[in-house]
PDB file of C-alpha atoms in Angstrom:
ATOM      1  CA  MET A 187     137.788 147.679 167.476  1.00  0.00           C
ATOM      2  CA  ASP A 188     139.163 149.200 164.276  1.00  0.00           C
ATOM      3  CA  ILE A 189     138.569 152.758 163.095  1.00  0.00           C
ATOM      4  CA  LYS A 190     136.054 151.702 160.402  1.00  0.00           C
ATOM      5  CA  SER A 191     133.868 149.949 162.995  1.00  0.00           C
ATOM      6  CA  THR A 192     134.103 152.924 165.336  1.00  0.00           C
ATOM      7  CA  VAL A 193     133.026 155.326 162.578  1.00  0.00           C
ATOM      8  CA  LEU A 194     130.109 153.066 161.655  1.00  0.00           C
ATOM      9  CA  ILE A 195     128.953 152.876 165.280  1.00  0.00           C
ATOM     10  CA  LEU A 196     129.172 156.658 165.653  1.00  0.00           C
ATOM     11  CA  PHE A 197     127.212 157.125 162.428  1.00  0.00           C
ATOM     12  CA  ILE A 198     124.454 154.813 163.686  1.00  0.00           C
ATOM     13  CA  ILE A 199     124.342 156.653 167.020  1.00  0.00           C
ATOM     14  CA  PHE A 200     124.043 160.023 165.226  1.00  0.00           C
ATOM     15  CA  GLN A 201     121.245 158.676 163.007  1.00  0.00           C
ATOM     16  CA  LEU A 202     119.304 157.251 165.964  1.00  0.00           C
ATOM     17  CA  THR A 203     119.765 160.449 167.944  1.00  0.00           C
ATOM     18  CA  TYR A 204     118.501 162.504 165.008  1.00  0.00           C
ATOM     19  CA  ILE A 205     115.492 160.251 164.533  1.00  0.00           C
ATOM     20  CA  SER A 206     114.508 160.320 168.209  1.00  0.00           C
ATOM     21  CA  ARG A 207     114.961 164.091 168.371  1.00  0.00           C
ATOM     22  CA  TYR A 208     112.966 165.030 165.255  1.00  0.00           C
ATOM     23  CA  THR A 209     110.322 162.311 164.890  1.00  0.00           C
ATOM     24  CA  PRO A 210     107.906 164.124 167.253  1.00  0.00           C
ATOM     25  CA  LEU A 211     108.251 167.235 165.085  1.00  0.00           C
ATOM     26  CA  ALA A 212     107.701 165.214 161.894  1.00  0.00           C
ATOM     27  CA  LEU A 213     104.593 163.601 163.420  1.00  0.00           C
ATOM     28  CA  SER A 214     103.254 167.021 164.381  1.00  0.00           C
ATOM     29  CA  GLU A 215     103.873 168.295 160.854  1.00  0.00           C
ATOM     30  CA  GLN A 216     102.115 165.216 159.447  1.00  0.00           C
ATOM     31  CA  ALA A 217      99.048 165.955 161.571  1.00  0.00           C
ATOM     32  CA  LYS A 218      98.973 169.595 160.405  1.00  0.00           C
ATOM     33  CA  PHE A 219      99.955 169.222 156.748  1.00  0.00           C
ATOM     34  CA  GLY A 220      99.493 165.571 155.750  1.00  0.00           C
ATOM     35  CA  VAL A 221     103.083 164.862 154.697  1.00  0.00           C
ATOM     36  CA  PRO A 222     103.921 161.339 155.920  1.00  0.00           C
ATOM     37  CA  TYR A 223     106.388 161.556 158.801  1.00  0.00           C
ATOM     38  CA  GLU A 224     108.465 158.821 157.169  1.00  0.00           C
ATOM     39  CA  ILE A 225     109.003 161.090 154.163  1.00  0.00           C
ATOM     40  CA  THR A 226     109.926 164.048 156.359  1.00  0.00           C
ATOM     41  CA  ILE A 227     112.435 162.142 158.499  1.00  0.00           C
ATOM     42  CA  GLY A 228     113.707 160.137 155.526  1.00  0.00           C
ATOM     43  CA  GLN A 229     114.321 163.252 153.445  1.00  0.00           C
ATOM     44  CA  ALA A 230     116.004 165.011 156.356  1.00  0.00           C
ATOM     45  CA  LEU A 231     118.322 162.038 156.868  1.00  0.00           C
ATOM     46  CA  LEU A 232     119.073 161.787 153.152  1.00  0.00           C
ATOM     47  CA  GLU A 233     119.368 165.494 152.360  1.00  0.00           C
ATOM     48  CA  SER A 234     121.307 166.604 155.453  1.00  0.00           C
ATOM     49  CA  SER A 235     123.035 163.408 156.592  1.00  0.00           C
ATOM     50  CA  GLY A 236     121.013 163.565 159.772  1.00  0.00           C
ATOM     51  CA  GLY A 237     121.726 167.240 160.376  1.00  0.00           C
ATOM     52  CA  THR A 238     125.503 166.973 159.904  1.00  0.00           C
ATOM     53  CA  SER A 239     125.890 168.406 156.385  1.00  0.00           C
ATOM     54  CA  ASP A 240     127.278 171.911 155.863  1.00  0.00           C
ATOM     55  CA  ILE A 241     123.909 173.217 154.698  1.00  0.00           C
ATOM     56  CA  ALA A 242     122.193 171.800 157.798  1.00  0.00           C
ATOM     57  CA  ARG A 243     124.812 173.137 160.213  1.00  0.00           C
ATOM     58  CA  MET A 244     125.225 176.561 158.577  1.00  0.00           C
ATOM     59  CA  ASN A 245     121.678 177.209 157.342  1.00  0.00           C
ATOM     60  CA  ASN A 246     119.471 174.976 159.520  1.00  0.00           C
ATOM     61  CA  ASN A 247     118.303 173.616 156.162  1.00  0.00           C
ATOM     62  CA  HIS A 248     117.626 169.907 156.655  1.00  0.00           C
ATOM     63  CA  PHE A 249     115.924 169.314 153.281  1.00  0.00           C
ATOM     64  CA  GLY A 250     118.293 170.855 150.733  1.00  0.00           C
ATOM     65  CA  MET A 251     115.666 173.455 149.908  1.00  0.00           C
ATOM     66  CA  LYS A 252     116.895 175.923 147.310  1.00  0.00           C
ATOM     67  CA  CYS A 253     116.036 179.584 146.942  1.00  0.00           C
ATOM     68  CA  HIS A 254     114.454 180.472 143.620  1.00  0.00           C
ATOM     69  CA  GLU A 255     113.667 184.121 144.377  1.00  0.00           C
ATOM     70  CA  ARG A 256     115.331 186.690 142.159  1.00  0.00           C
ATOM     71  CA  ASN A 257     115.697 189.380 144.815  1.00  0.00           C
ATOM     72  CA  CYS A 258     116.424 187.715 148.133  1.00  0.00           C
ATOM     73  CA  SER A 259     116.694 189.772 151.251  1.00  0.00           C
ATOM     74  CA  SER A 260     120.034 189.601 153.022  1.00  0.00           C
ATOM     75  CA  GLY A 261     120.399 186.378 155.009  1.00  0.00           C
ATOM     76  CA  HIS A 262     117.584 184.584 153.165  1.00  0.00           C
ATOM     77  CA  CYS A 263     119.883 182.135 151.396  1.00  0.00           C
ATOM     78  CA  THR A 264     123.506 181.092 150.999  1.00  0.00           C
ATOM     79  CA  PRO A 265     125.352 180.190 147.807  1.00  0.00           C
ATOM     80  CA  MET A 266     126.873 176.714 148.186  1.00  0.00           C
ATOM     81  CA  LEU A 267     128.144 173.966 145.938  1.00  0.00           C
ATOM     82  CA  ASP A 268     125.374 171.577 144.913  1.00  0.00           C
ATOM     83  CA  ASN A 269     127.301 168.303 144.794  1.00  0.00           C
ATOM     84  CA  LEU A 270     124.675 166.529 142.719  1.00  0.00           C
ATOM     85  CA  GLU A 271     124.438 169.232 140.075  1.00  0.00           C
ATOM     86  CA  GLY A 272     128.134 170.184 140.231  1.00  0.00           C
ATOM     87  CA  ARG A 273     127.448 173.920 140.391  1.00  0.00           C
ATOM     88  CA  THR A 274     126.769 176.601 142.956  1.00  0.00           C
ATOM     89  CA  SER A 275     123.137 176.998 143.995  1.00  0.00           C
ATOM     90  CA  ARG A 276     121.465 179.263 146.522  1.00  0.00           C
ATOM     91  CA  PHE A 277     120.138 177.314 149.495  1.00  0.00           C
ATOM     92  CA  ARG A 278     117.495 178.624 151.868  1.00  0.00           C
ATOM     93  CA  LYS A 279     118.633 179.726 155.291  1.00  0.00           C
ATOM     94  CA  PHE A 280     116.452 179.202 158.369  1.00  0.00           C
ATOM     95  CA  ASN A 281     116.753 180.592 161.877  1.00  0.00           C
ATOM     96  CA  THR A 282     115.861 177.229 163.411  1.00  0.00           C
ATOM     97  CA  VAL A 283     115.519 173.597 162.385  1.00  0.00           C
ATOM     98  CA  TRP A 284     111.794 173.890 163.161  1.00  0.00           C
ATOM     99  CA  GLU A 285     111.497 176.597 160.460  1.00  0.00           C
ATOM    100  CA  SER A 286     113.140 174.225 157.975  1.00  0.00           C
ATOM    101  CA  TYR A 287     110.661 171.462 158.838  1.00  0.00           C
ATOM    102  CA  ARG A 288     107.748 173.882 158.561  1.00  0.00           C
ATOM    103  CA  ALA A 289     108.915 175.224 155.176  1.00  0.00           C
ATOM    104  CA  HIS A 290     109.220 171.626 153.935  1.00  0.00           C
ATOM    105  CA  SER A 291     105.683 170.813 155.098  1.00  0.00           C
ATOM    106  CA  VAL A 292     104.205 173.979 153.612  1.00  0.00           C
ATOM    107  CA  LYS A 293     106.011 173.453 150.289  1.00  0.00           C
ATOM    108  CA  LEU A 294     104.812 169.878 149.885  1.00  0.00           C
ATOM    109  CA  SER A 295     101.266 170.569 151.056  1.00  0.00           C
ATOM    110  CA  THR A 296     100.544 173.783 149.154  1.00  0.00           C
ATOM    111  CA  GLU A 297     102.576 173.944 145.946  1.00  0.00           C
ATOM    112  CA  GLU A 298     100.641 172.782 142.894  1.00  0.00           C
ATOM    113  CA  ARG A 299     103.682 170.846 141.704  1.00  0.00           C
ATOM    114  CA  TYR A 300     103.170 168.399 144.597  1.00  0.00           C
ATOM    115  CA  ALA A 301      99.350 168.243 144.576  1.00  0.00           C
ATOM    116  CA  SER A 302      99.344 164.686 143.202  1.00  0.00           C
ATOM    117  CA  LEU A 303     101.181 163.462 146.322  1.00  0.00           C
ATOM    118  CA  ARG A 304      98.523 164.445 148.838  1.00  0.00           C
ATOM    119  CA  GLY A 305      96.972 161.465 150.592  1.00  0.00           C
ATOM    120  CA  LEU A 306      99.519 158.917 149.338  1.00  0.00           C
ATOM    121  CA  ASP A 307     101.252 156.350 151.540  1.00  0.00           C
ATOM    122  CA  TRP A 308     104.943 157.054 152.209  1.00  0.00           C
ATOM    123  CA  ARG A 309     106.299 154.673 149.545  1.00  0.00           C
ATOM    124  CA  SER A 310     104.083 156.111 146.783  1.00  0.00           C
ATOM    125  CA  TYR A 311     104.955 159.599 148.043  1.00  0.00           C
ATOM    126  CA  ALA A 312     108.675 158.830 147.615  1.00  0.00           C
ATOM    127  CA  TYR A 313     108.164 157.824 143.974  1.00  0.00           C
ATOM    128  CA  GLY A 314     105.958 160.876 143.500  1.00  0.00           C
ATOM    129  CA  LEU A 315     108.670 163.206 144.796  1.00  0.00           C
ATOM    130  CA  GLU A 316     111.012 161.840 142.158  1.00  0.00           C
ATOM    131  CA  ARG A 317     108.377 162.283 139.408  1.00  0.00           C
ATOM    132  CA  CYS A 318     107.668 165.852 140.577  1.00  0.00           C
ATOM    133  CA  GLY A 319     111.351 166.738 140.357  1.00  0.00           C
ATOM    134  CA  TRP A 320     112.275 167.211 144.016  1.00  0.00           C
ATOM    135  CA  SER A 321     115.808 166.091 143.185  1.00  0.00           C
ATOM    136  CA  ALA A 322     117.955 165.892 140.072  1.00  0.00           C
ATOM    137  CA  ASP A 323     118.973 162.403 141.204  1.00  0.00           C
ATOM    138  CA  PRO A 324     117.191 159.841 138.990  1.00  0.00           C
ATOM    139  CA  GLU A 325     117.467 157.281 141.829  1.00  0.00           C
ATOM    140  CA  TYR A 326     116.060 159.613 144.494  1.00  0.00           C
ATOM    141  CA  ALA A 327     112.966 157.538 145.297  1.00  0.00           C
ATOM    142  CA  GLU A 328     114.924 154.315 145.757  1.00  0.00           C
ATOM    143  CA  LYS A 329     117.494 156.045 147.966  1.00  0.00           C
ATOM    144  CA  LEU A 330     114.747 157.640 150.061  1.00  0.00           C
ATOM    145  CA  ILE A 331     112.903 154.333 150.433  1.00  0.00           C
ATOM    146  CA  ARG A 332     116.133 152.602 151.525  1.00  0.00           C
ATOM    147  CA  VAL A 333     116.747 155.295 154.152  1.00  0.00           C
ATOM    148  CA  ILE A 334     113.198 154.916 155.483  1.00  0.00           C
ATOM    149  CA  GLU A 335     113.257 151.130 155.500  1.00  0.00           C
ATOM    150  CA  THR A 336     116.680 151.040 157.164  1.00  0.00           C
ATOM    151  CA  ASN A 337     115.948 153.635 159.837  1.00  0.00           C
ATOM    152  CA  LEU A 338     112.189 153.740 160.442  1.00  0.00           C
ATOM    153  CA  ARG A 339     110.853 150.245 159.723  1.00  0.00           C
TER     154      ARG A 339
END
């Protein structure tokens, strides 16, 4: 087996491990907050590379959630390079992965910006996230849908 095949197999194993570990949490969050579990797991896979990105490992931030507060308390966020925007942004820091999942659920279920998404199926929700400006990536919905279809369907 060549190195490329080995890397691909390891990547698939990491993805499956992530999915099996966090799907129960995503289902619990769906029951409490109404965010489709497919969106939660799909975004976590996309935004944090299944928990392996720097922001996920250093900040327990599995959703690329930024800090927009002007006066953060110490330890609330970390300045890091935003690869998509090509500049440094402040990313939220969480004590645990669970806190990251909860913050994601609360954000999507309570912020007015995302009110139009409530009650939608996962595919419509993905397009809605793009319309609401979750990401600066103009292809965000399609990427998210591909991740969900590849890993959860």
